[in-house]
Every structure is written in C-alpha cells, then in structure tokens.
Amino acid sequence: MIIHESVAEWMKASEGGDASARGLVPTMGALHEGHGSLIRQCVSDNTQSLVTIYVNPTQFENPDDLSNYPDSLQDDIRYLESLGVSDLILPRYKELYPFDFTLFVDESLDSKVLCGKNRIGHFKGVLSVVMKLINLTQARRVYFGKKDFQQYRLVSKMVEAYFMPTRIVGMETVRDEHGLALSSRNRRLSPEQLNLARQMNGLLRNMLLSTDEITRQLNDWGFRVDYCEERWDRRFIAAYLGDVRLIDNVEMTADVRAS
C-alpha cells in the first residue's frame, strides 16, 4: 500500500493514472469491520482502491466530539494493508480548505431534518469535504454505509445534481452479533452502556411499537433520545448514552413490520 501523506503527494503520484479504475472509501479513521465491508467491496470492484483518512473539523458542531474522536492511525494502516488497499491518502486541513471554510456545498431540504435539525452545519461540512475528496481522487465509485442513511442520501443527491462522473455505492449496515450497528463511537461506551446500546435496534425493528413508545422506553433505560422518526420508508433513531451519540435506522419492509 502506498501512503500519500499530503494532497500534493497524491496529486503528483496520480498524474496520468486511469481514473475509471479507481474506487474510494472516505473515512475519518478509527476503522472497524463496518469500514472493512466497504473497503473489501472497493478492492474487489476496482483496480485501484483508495482510502482517505481525514477527521473533518467542518462537520463537527460540538468541539468536544472533535477532540474526543479516536486516533488510531498506525492500527488503521495495518488494517488497510491486510485488506489489500492500494493507496491511503492523508490530507491536511490547509490543503483541503485553502480559503478556510468560506466556500462550501449545502442542501436546503433533506439536510434540515433528523441529524441536521439540531446539528447545524453538519451536513454542509460533510457534503463539502466529500465533494473535495471526489474531485481530488476522480474516483468513479465511492462507497458509503447506510448506517448513516441521511448522509448516503445527501451525497447521492449531490453527485446527481452536479453531474459528477461518480457512482455512490451504498452498502448495508454491519452489526455485531446482538444487532448493534458497528461504530467508532462504540469504543467510548462502558460495558454497561454497551449492553444497553445493543437493545436499541430490537426496539427500532419492532413495528408494533410507535416511535413515541420507543422513545419512552429508551429514555426509561437511561438514553437521551434526540429523535425517533419515520421518513423515506425507513425508521431512524439518534440517542445519547452518556456523552456518546448513537444512530441507527431500519428499512420499513414487510418483513420488518411483521417482526
């Protein structure tokens, strides 16, 4: 695996390359098997498989979340090498934001609900950095997990709206044996909190329960529910355990409704 420690290094190395053979998995590091499923698909689909690790400050509305984000670069590098990734790109803020955050991409409808309702500016930061990374790499396939379905939906809309020659590949959420969606944030849960977090998806999938009933049950267990809503034929939830914010969603298929 070739490690490009700056945008400049990547640009020099990629001159004259075949962009049609490139796939990209954008990440913020602290990699786990959820990322691994995206990366394996990327490696399988493309001659050149790219991963970016960049903790993007413009999408953090809470400075504590940014400062507490795990840093595991050396472990991440070993993991990527084991998966057969061809290139790792490590951009720097001043390279990605040469004019600071004065030029950006935004969306005025789907970004204002769910995670965007209270996290002001979050998706503006997400869309802006994703567009930059797609333009930087010229990847023809970019891989996103559907655990953050709202993000996947918005990035897909952006690519379509701006006629970007890229396909967004959405992949299903990877879960542990108890149904908990894998997340870098899970590392910050205590053993007791982890056991509680593993109950969330079961409630979410129970279509005999209303979203209000799910909210009441989780609050009784010690969660602080941000939202539990249904839209886009899916049921979504975001809830805090202590200071750790967890998200999940399920498709409202007939099978799920009957469960």
Short mmCIF file of N, CA, C and O in Angstrom, two decimals, residues 188-189 193 196 222-224 239-246:
data_model
loop_
_atom_site.label_atom_id
_atom_site.label_comp_id
_atom_site.label_asym_id
_atom_site.label_seq_id
_atom_site.Cartn_x
_atom_site.Cartn_y
_atom_site.Cartn_z
N ARG A 188 -16.22 4.11 23.04
CA ARG A 188 -16.31 5.01 24.20
C ARG A 188 -17.38 4.59 25.20
O ARG A 188 -17.56 5.25 26.23
N LEU A 189 -18.10 3.51 24.91
CA LEU A 189 -19.15 3.03 25.81
C LEU A 189 -18.55 2.14 26.89
O LEU A 189 -17.68 1.31 26.62
N GLN A 193 -23.07 0.37 29.37
CA GLN A 193 -23.68 1.13 28.29
C GLN A 193 -23.75 0.30 27.00
O GLN A 193 -24.73 0.39 26.25
N LEU A 196 -26.72 -1.88 27.04
CA LEU A 196 -27.93 -1.10 26.77
C LEU A 196 -28.04 -0.75 25.29
O LEU A 196 -29.11 -0.84 24.69
N GLY A 222 -32.29 5.06 30.36
CA GLY A 222 -31.15 5.95 30.58
C GLY A 222 -30.59 6.59 29.33
O GLY A 222 -29.60 7.33 29.41
N PHE A 223 -31.18 6.33 28.18
CA PHE A 223 -30.81 7.04 26.97
C PHE A 223 -31.37 8.47 27.02
O PHE A 223 -32.31 8.75 27.76
N ARG A 224 -30.81 9.33 26.22
CA ARG A 224 -31.41 10.64 25.96
C ARG A 224 -31.67 10.70 24.45
O ARG A 224 -30.74 10.89 23.66
N ALA A 239 -29.68 8.70 19.60
CA ALA A 239 -29.84 8.78 21.06
C ALA A 239 -28.47 8.80 21.71
O ALA A 239 -27.51 8.23 21.20
N TYR A 240 -28.40 9.48 22.84
CA TYR A 240 -27.16 9.58 23.62
C TYR A 240 -27.18 8.57 24.76
O TYR A 240 -28.20 8.38 25.44
N LEU A 241 -26.03 7.93 24.98
CA LEU A 241 -25.75 7.20 26.20
C LEU A 241 -24.57 7.91 26.85
O LEU A 241 -23.46 7.86 26.32
N GLY A 242 -24.82 8.58 27.95
CA GLY A 242 -23.78 9.46 28.48
C GLY A 242 -23.52 10.54 27.45
O GLY A 242 -24.45 11.21 26.99
N ASP A 243 -22.26 10.70 27.05
CA ASP A 243 -21.93 11.71 26.04
C ASP A 243 -21.69 11.10 24.67
O ASP A 243 -21.19 11.77 23.77
N VAL A 244 -22.07 9.83 24.48
CA VAL A 244 -21.86 9.14 23.21
C VAL A 244 -23.16 9.13 22.42
O VAL A 244 -24.19 8.63 22.90
N ARG A 245 -23.11 9.68 21.21
CA ARG A 245 -24.30 9.76 20.36
C ARG A 245 -24.31 8.58 19.39
O ARG A 245 -23.37 8.40 18.61
N LEU A 246 -25.38 7.80 19.43
CA LEU A 246 -25.53 6.62 18.57
C LEU A 246 -26.66 6.86 17.58
O LEU A 246 -27.67 7.48 17.91
#
